[in-house]
JSON list of C-alpha atoms in Angstrom, two decimals:
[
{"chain": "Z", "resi": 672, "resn": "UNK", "atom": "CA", "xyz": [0.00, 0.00, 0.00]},
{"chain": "Z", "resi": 673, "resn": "UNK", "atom": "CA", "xyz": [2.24, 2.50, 0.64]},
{"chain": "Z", "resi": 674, "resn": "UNK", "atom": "CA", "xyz": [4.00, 1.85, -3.04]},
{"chain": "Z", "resi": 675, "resn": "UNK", "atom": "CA", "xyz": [0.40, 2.65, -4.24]},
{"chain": "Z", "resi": 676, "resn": "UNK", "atom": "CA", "xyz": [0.31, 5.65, -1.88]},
{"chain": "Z", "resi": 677, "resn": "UNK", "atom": "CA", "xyz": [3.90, 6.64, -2.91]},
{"chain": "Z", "resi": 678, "resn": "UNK", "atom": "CA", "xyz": [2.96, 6.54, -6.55]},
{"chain": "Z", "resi": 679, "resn": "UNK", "atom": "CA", "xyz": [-0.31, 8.69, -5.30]},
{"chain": "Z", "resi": 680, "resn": "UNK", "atom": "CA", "xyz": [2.06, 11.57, -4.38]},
{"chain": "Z", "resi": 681, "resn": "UNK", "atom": "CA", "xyz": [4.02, 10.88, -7.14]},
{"chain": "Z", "resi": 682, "resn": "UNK", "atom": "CA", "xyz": [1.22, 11.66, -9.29]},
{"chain": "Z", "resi": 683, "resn": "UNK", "atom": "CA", "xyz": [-0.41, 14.45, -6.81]},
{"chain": "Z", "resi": 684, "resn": "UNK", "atom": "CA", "xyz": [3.28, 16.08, -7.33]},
{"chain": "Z", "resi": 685, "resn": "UNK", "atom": "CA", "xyz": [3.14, 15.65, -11.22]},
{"chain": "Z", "resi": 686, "resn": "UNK", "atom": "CA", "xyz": [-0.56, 17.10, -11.50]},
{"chain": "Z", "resi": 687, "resn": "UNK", "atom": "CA", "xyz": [0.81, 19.68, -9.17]},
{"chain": "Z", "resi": 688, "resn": "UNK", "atom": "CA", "xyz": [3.25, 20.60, -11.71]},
{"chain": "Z", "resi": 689, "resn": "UNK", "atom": "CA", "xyz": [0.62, 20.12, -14.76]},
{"chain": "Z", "resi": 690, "resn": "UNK", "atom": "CA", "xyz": [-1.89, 22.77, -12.52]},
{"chain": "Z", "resi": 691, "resn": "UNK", "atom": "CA", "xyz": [1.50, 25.00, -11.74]},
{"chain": "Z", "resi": 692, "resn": "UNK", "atom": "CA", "xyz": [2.10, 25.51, -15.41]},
{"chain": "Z", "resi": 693, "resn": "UNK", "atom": "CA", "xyz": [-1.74, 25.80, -16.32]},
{"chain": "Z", "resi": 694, "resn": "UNK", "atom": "CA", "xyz": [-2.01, 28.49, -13.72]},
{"chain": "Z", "resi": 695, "resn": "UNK", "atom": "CA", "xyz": [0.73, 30.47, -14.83]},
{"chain": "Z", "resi": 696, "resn": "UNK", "atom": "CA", "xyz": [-0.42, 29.77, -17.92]},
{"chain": "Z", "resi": 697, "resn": "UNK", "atom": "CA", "xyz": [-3.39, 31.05, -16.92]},
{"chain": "Z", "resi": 698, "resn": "UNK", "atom": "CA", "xyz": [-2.25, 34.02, -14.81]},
{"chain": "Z", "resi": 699, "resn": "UNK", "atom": "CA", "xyz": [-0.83, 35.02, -18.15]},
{"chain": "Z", "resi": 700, "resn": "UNK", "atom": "CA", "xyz": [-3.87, 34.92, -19.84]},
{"chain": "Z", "resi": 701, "resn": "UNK", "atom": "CA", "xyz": [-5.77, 36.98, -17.76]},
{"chain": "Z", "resi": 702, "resn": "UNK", "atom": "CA", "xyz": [-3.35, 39.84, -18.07]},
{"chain": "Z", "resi": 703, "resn": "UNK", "atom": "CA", "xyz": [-3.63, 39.63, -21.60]},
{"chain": "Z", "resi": 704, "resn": "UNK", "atom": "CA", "xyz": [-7.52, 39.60, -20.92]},
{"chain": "Z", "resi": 705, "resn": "UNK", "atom": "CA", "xyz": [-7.53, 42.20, -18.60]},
{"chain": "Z", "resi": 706, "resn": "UNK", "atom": "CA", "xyz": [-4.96, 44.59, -20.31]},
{"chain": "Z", "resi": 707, "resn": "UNK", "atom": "CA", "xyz": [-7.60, 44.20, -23.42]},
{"chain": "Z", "resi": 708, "resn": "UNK", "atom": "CA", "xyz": [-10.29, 45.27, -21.42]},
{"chain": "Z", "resi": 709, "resn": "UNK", "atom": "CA", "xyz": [-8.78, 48.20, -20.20]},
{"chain": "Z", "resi": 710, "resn": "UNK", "atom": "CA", "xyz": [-7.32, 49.45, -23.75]},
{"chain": "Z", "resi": 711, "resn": "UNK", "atom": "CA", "xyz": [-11.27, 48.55, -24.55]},
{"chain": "Z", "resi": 712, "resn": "UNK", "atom": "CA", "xyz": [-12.61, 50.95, -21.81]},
{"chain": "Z", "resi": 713, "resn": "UNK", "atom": "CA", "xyz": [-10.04, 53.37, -22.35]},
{"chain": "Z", "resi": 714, "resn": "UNK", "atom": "CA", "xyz": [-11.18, 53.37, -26.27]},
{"chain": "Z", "resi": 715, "resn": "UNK", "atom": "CA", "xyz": [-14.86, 53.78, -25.19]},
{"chain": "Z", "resi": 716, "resn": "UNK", "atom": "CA", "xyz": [-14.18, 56.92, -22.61]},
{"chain": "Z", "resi": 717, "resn": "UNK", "atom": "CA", "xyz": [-11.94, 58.56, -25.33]},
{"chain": "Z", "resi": 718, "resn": "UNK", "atom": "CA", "xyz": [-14.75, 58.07, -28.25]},
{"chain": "Z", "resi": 719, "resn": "UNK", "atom": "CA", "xyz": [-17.24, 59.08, -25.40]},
{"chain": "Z", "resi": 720, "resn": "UNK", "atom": "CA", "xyz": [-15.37, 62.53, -24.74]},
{"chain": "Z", "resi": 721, "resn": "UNK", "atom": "CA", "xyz": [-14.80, 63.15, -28.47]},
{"chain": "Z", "resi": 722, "resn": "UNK", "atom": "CA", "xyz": [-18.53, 62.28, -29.35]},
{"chain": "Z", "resi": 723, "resn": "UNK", "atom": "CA", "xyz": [-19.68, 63.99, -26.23]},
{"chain": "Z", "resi": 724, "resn": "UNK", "atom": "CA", "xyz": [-17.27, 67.25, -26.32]},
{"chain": "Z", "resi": 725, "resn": "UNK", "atom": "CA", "xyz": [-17.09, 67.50, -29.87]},
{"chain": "Z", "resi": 726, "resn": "UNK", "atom": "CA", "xyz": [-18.23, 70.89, -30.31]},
{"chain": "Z", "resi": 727, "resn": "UNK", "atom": "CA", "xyz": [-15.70, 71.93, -27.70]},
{"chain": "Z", "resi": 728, "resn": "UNK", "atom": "CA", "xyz": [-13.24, 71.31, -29.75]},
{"chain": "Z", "resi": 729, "resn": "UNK", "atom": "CA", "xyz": [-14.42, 73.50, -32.68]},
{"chain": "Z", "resi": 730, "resn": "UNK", "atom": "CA", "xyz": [-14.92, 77.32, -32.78]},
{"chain": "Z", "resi": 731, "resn": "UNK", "atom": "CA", "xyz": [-18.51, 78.55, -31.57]},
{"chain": "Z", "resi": 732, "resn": "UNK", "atom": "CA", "xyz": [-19.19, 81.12, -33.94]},
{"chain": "Z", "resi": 733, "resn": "UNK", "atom": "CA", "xyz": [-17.63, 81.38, -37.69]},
{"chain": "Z", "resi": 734, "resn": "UNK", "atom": "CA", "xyz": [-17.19, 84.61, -40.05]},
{"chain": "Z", "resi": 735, "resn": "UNK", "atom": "CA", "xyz": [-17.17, 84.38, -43.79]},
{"chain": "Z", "resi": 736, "resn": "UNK", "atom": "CA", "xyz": [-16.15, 87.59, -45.41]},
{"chain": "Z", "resi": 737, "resn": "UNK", "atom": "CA", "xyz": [-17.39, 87.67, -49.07]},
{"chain": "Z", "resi": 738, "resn": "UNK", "atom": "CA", "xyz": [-16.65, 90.12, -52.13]},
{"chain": "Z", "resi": 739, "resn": "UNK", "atom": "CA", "xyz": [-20.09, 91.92, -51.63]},
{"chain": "Z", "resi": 740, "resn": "UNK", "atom": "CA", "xyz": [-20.94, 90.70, -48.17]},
{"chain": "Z", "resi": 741, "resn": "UNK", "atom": "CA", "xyz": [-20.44, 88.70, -44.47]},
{"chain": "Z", "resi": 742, "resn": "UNK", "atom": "CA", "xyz": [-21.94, 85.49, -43.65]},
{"chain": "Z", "resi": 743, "resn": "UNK", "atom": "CA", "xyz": [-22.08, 85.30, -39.77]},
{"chain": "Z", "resi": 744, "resn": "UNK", "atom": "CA", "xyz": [-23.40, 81.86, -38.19]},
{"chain": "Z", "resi": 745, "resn": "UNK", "atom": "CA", "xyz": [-22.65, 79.23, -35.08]},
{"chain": "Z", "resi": 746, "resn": "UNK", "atom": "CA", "xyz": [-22.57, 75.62, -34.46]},
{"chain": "Z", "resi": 747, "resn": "UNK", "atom": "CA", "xyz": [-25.82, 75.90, -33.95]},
{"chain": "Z", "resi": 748, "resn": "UNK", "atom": "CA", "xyz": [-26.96, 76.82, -37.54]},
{"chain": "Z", "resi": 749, "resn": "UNK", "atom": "CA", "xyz": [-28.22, 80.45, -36.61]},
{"chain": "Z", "resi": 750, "resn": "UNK", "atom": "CA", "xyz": [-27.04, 82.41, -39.44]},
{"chain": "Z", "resi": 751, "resn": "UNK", "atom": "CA", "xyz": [-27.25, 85.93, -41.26]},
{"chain": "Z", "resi": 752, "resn": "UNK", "atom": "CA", "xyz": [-25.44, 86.98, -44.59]},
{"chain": "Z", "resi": 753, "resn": "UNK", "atom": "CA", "xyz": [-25.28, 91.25, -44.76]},
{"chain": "Z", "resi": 754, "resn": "UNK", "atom": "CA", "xyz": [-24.31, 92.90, -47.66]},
{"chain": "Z", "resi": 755, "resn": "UNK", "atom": "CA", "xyz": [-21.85, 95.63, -47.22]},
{"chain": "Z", "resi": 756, "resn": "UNK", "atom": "CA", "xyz": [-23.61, 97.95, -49.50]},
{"chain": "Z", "resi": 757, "resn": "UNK", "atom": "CA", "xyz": [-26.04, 98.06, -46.99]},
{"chain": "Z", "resi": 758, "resn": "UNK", "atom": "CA", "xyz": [-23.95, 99.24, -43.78]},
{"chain": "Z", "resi": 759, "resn": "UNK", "atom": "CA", "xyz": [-24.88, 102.86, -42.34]},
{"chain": "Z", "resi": 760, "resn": "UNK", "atom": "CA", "xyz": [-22.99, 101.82, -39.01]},
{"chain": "Z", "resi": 761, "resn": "UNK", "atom": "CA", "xyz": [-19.79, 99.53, -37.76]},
{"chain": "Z", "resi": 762, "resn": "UNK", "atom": "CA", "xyz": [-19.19, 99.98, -34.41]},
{"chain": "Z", "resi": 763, "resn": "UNK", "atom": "CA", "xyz": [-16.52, 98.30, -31.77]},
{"chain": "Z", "resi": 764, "resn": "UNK", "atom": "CA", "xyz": [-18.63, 97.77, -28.63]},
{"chain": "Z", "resi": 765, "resn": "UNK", "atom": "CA", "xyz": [-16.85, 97.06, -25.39]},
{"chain": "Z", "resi": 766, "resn": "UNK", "atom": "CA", "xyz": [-20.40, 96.14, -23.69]},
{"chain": "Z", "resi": 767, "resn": "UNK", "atom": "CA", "xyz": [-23.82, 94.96, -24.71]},
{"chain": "Z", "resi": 768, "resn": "UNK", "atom": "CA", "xyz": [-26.87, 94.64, -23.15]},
{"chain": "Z", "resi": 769, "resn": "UNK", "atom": "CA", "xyz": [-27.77, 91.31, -25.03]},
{"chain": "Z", "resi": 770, "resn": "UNK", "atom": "CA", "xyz": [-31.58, 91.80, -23.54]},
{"chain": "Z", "resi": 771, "resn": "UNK", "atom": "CA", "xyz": [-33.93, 88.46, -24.14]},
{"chain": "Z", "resi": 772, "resn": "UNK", "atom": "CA", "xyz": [-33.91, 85.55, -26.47]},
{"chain": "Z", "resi": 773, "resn": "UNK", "atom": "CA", "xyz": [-36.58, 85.43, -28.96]},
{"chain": "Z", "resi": 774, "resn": "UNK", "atom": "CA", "xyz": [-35.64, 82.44, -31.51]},
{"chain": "Z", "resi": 775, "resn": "UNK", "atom": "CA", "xyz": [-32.59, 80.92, -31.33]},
{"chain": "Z", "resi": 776, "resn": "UNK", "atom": "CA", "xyz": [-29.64, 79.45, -28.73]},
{"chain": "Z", "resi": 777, "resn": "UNK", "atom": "CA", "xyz": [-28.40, 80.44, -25.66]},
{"chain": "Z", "resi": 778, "resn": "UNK", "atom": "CA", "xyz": [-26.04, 77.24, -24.29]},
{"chain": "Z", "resi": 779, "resn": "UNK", "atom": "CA", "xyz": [-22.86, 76.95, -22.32]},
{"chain": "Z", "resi": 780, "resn": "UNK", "atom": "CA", "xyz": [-20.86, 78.22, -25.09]},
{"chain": "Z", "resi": 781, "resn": "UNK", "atom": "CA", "xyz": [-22.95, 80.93, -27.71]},
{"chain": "Z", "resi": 782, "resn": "UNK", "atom": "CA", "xyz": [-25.83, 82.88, -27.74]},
{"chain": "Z", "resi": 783, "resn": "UNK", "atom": "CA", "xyz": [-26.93, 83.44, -30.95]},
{"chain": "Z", "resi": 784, "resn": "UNK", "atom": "CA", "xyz": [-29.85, 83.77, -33.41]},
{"chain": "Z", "resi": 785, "resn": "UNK", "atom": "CA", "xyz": [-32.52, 86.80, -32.54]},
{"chain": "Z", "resi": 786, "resn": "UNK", "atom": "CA", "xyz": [-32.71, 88.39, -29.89]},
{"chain": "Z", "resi": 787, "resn": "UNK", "atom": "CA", "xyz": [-34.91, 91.26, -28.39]},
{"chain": "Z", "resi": 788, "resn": "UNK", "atom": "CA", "xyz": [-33.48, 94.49, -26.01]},
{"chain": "Z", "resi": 789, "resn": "UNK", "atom": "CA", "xyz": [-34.49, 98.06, -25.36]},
{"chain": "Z", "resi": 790, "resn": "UNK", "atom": "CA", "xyz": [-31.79, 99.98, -27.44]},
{"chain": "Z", "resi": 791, "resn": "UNK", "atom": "CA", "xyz": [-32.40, 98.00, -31.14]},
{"chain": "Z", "resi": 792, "resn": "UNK", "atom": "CA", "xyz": [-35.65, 95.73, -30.53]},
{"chain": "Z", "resi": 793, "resn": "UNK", "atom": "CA", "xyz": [-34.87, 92.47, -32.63]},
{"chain": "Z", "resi": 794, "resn": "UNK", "atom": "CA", "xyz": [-31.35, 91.66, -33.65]},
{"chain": "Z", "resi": 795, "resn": "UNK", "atom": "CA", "xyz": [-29.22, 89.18, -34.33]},
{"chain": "Z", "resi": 796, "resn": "UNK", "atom": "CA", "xyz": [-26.44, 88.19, -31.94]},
{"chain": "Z", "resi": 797, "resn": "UNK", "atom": "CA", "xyz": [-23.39, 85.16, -32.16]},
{"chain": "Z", "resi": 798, "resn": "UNK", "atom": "CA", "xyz": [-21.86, 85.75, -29.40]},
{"chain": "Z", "resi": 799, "resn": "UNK", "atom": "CA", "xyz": [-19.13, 83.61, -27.77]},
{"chain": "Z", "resi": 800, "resn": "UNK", "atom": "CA", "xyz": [-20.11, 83.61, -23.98]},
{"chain": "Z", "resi": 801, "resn": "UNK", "atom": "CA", "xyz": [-16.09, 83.21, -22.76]},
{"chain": "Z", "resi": 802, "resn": "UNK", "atom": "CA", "xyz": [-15.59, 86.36, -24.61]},
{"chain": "Z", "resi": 803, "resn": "UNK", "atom": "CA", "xyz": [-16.56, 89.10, -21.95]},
{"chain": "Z", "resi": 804, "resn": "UNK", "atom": "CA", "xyz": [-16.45, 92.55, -23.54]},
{"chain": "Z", "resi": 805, "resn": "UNK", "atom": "CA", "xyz": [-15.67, 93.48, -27.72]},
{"chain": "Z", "resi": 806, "resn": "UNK", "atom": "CA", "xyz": [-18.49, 92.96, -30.16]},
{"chain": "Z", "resi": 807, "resn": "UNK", "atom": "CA", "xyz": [-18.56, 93.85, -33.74]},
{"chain": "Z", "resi": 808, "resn": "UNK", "atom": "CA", "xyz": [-22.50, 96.14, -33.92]},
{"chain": "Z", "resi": 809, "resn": "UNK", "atom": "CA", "xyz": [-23.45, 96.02, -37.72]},
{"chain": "Z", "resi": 810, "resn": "UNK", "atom": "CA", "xyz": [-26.07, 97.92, -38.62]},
{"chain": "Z", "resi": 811, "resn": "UNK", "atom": "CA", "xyz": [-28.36, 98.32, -41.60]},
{"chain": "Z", "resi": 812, "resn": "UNK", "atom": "CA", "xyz": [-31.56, 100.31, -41.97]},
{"chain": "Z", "resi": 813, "resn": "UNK", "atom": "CA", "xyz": [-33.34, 96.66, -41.60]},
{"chain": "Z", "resi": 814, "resn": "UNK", "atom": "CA", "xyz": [-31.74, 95.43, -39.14]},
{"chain": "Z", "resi": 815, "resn": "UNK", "atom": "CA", "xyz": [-28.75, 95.24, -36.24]},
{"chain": "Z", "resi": 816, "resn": "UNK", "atom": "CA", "xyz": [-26.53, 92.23, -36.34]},
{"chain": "Z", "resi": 817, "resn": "UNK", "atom": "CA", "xyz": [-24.09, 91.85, -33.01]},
{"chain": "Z", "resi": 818, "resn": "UNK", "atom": "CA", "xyz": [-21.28, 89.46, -32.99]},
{"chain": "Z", "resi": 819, "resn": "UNK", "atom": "CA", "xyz": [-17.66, 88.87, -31.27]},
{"chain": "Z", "resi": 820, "resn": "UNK", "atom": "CA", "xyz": [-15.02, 85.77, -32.48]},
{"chain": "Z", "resi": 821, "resn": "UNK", "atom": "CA", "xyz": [-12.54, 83.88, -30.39]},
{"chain": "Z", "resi": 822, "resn": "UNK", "atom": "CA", "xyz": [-11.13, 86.67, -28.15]},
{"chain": "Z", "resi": 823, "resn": "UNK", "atom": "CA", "xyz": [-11.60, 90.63, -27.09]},
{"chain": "Z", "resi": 824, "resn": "UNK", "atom": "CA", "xyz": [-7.83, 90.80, -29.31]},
{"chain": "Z", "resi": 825, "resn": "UNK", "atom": "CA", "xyz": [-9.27, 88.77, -31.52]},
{"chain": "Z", "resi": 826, "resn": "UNK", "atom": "CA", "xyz": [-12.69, 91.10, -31.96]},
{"chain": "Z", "resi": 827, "resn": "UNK", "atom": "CA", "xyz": [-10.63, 94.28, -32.43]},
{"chain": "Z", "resi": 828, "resn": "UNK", "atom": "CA", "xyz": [-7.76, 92.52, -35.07]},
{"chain": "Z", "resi": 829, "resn": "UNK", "atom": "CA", "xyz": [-11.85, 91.53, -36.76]},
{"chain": "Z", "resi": 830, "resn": "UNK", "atom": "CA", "xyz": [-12.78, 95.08, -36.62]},
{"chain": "Z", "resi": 831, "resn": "UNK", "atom": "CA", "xyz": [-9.93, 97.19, -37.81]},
{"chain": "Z", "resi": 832, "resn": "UNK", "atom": "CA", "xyz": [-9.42, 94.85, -40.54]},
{"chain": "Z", "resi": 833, "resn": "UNK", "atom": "CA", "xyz": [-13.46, 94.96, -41.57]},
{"chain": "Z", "resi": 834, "resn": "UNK", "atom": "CA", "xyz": [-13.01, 98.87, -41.07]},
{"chain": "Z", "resi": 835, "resn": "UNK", "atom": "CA", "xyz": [-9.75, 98.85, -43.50]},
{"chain": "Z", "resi": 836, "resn": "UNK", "atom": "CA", "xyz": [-11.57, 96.59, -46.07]},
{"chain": "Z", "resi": 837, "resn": "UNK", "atom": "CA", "xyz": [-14.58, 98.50, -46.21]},
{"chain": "Z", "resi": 838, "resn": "UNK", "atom": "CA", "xyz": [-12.94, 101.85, -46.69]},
{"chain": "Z", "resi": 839, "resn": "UNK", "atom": "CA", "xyz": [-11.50, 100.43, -49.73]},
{"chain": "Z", "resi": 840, "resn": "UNK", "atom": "CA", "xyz": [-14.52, 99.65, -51.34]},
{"chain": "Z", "resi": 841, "resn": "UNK", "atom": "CA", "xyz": [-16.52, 102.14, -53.23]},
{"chain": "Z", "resi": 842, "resn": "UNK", "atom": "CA", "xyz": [-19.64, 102.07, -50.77]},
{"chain": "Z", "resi": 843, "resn": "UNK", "atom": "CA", "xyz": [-22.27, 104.38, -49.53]},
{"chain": "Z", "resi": 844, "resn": "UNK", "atom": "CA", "xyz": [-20.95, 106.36, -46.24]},
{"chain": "Z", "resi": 845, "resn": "UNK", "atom": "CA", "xyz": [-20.86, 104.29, -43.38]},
{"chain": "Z", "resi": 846, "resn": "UNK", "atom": "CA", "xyz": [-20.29, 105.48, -39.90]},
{"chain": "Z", "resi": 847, "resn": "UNK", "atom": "CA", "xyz": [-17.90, 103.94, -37.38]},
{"chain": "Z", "resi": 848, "resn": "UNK", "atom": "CA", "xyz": [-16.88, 103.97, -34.26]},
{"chain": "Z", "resi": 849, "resn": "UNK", "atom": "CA", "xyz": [-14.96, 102.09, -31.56]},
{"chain": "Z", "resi": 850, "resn": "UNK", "atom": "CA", "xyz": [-14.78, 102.88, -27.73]},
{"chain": "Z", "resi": 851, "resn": "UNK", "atom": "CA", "xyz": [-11.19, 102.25, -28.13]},
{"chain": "Z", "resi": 852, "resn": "UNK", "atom": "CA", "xyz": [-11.18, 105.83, -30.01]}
]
């Protein structure tokens, strides 16, 4: 019996060996498993951000100077073309009382699309709300149109280069002004 029982611990040391090398084996295994799931949820958060923050990573309100005029929207699809034959007035502004909005967006990042105050009744505004003071006032005899890009630099590089542009152009008078001057 105790050949039988020698060979038993033979055997219990061999499968001990077999179940050694499985487990490490196995150990292995499930750090390959378990490093995939983490490059897996590490995928998913970043796609998650990205589809979640996109528009964070994009500018909040765009300009498109034309030949004859200015296209002025947001992410949000408010927009507004103005010709510049129709200008009276560009202004600088280093405030604005942006009053109540009537059709349009007012999020974490813009305002824009119409809006209603005391001093023009409707306009439109695109506003970037991190921007704190400089908007570019255009006015028409329609309408008032109210917009600032990127920065309060940024806004006043926008204006004096509008200003300069405009000058050059054979155009009714228009009026400007800046609080700057």
């Amino acid at each position: 019996m105790k050949k039988t029982s020698g060979n038993a611990n033979s055997k219990t040391s061999a499968e001990k060996s077999k179940n050694t090398a499985k487990r490490g084996s196995s150990v292995f295994d499930s750090f390959t498993r378990n490093r995939n799931y983490s490059i897996l949820i590490f995928l998913i958060i970043v796609l998650g951000y990205l589809i979640f923050f996109r528009n964070s990573l994009s500018e909040s309100v765009y300009i498109e100077p034309g030949e004859d005029s200015i296209l002025i929207n947001s992410y949000t699809d408010d927009e507004i073309t103005v010709s510049y034959a129709d200008l009276t007035r560009v202004e600088l502004c280093d405030s604005v009382d942006f009053g109540t909005l009537s059709e349009g967006t007012d999020d974490r990042r813009v305002r824009s699309g119409l809006w209603v105050n005391d001093e023009w009744g409707e306009y439109y505004l695109f506003a970037v709300k991190k921007v704190k003071s400089d908007y570019i006032l255009l006015e028409t005899d329609e309408t008032v149109v109210v917009f600032n890009y990127e920065s309060a630099e940024v806004t006043q590089n926008v204006y004096t280069a509008f200003q300069e542009y405009l000058e050059g152009l054979d155009l009714q008078e228009i009026e400007y002004a800046s609080y700057l001057e």
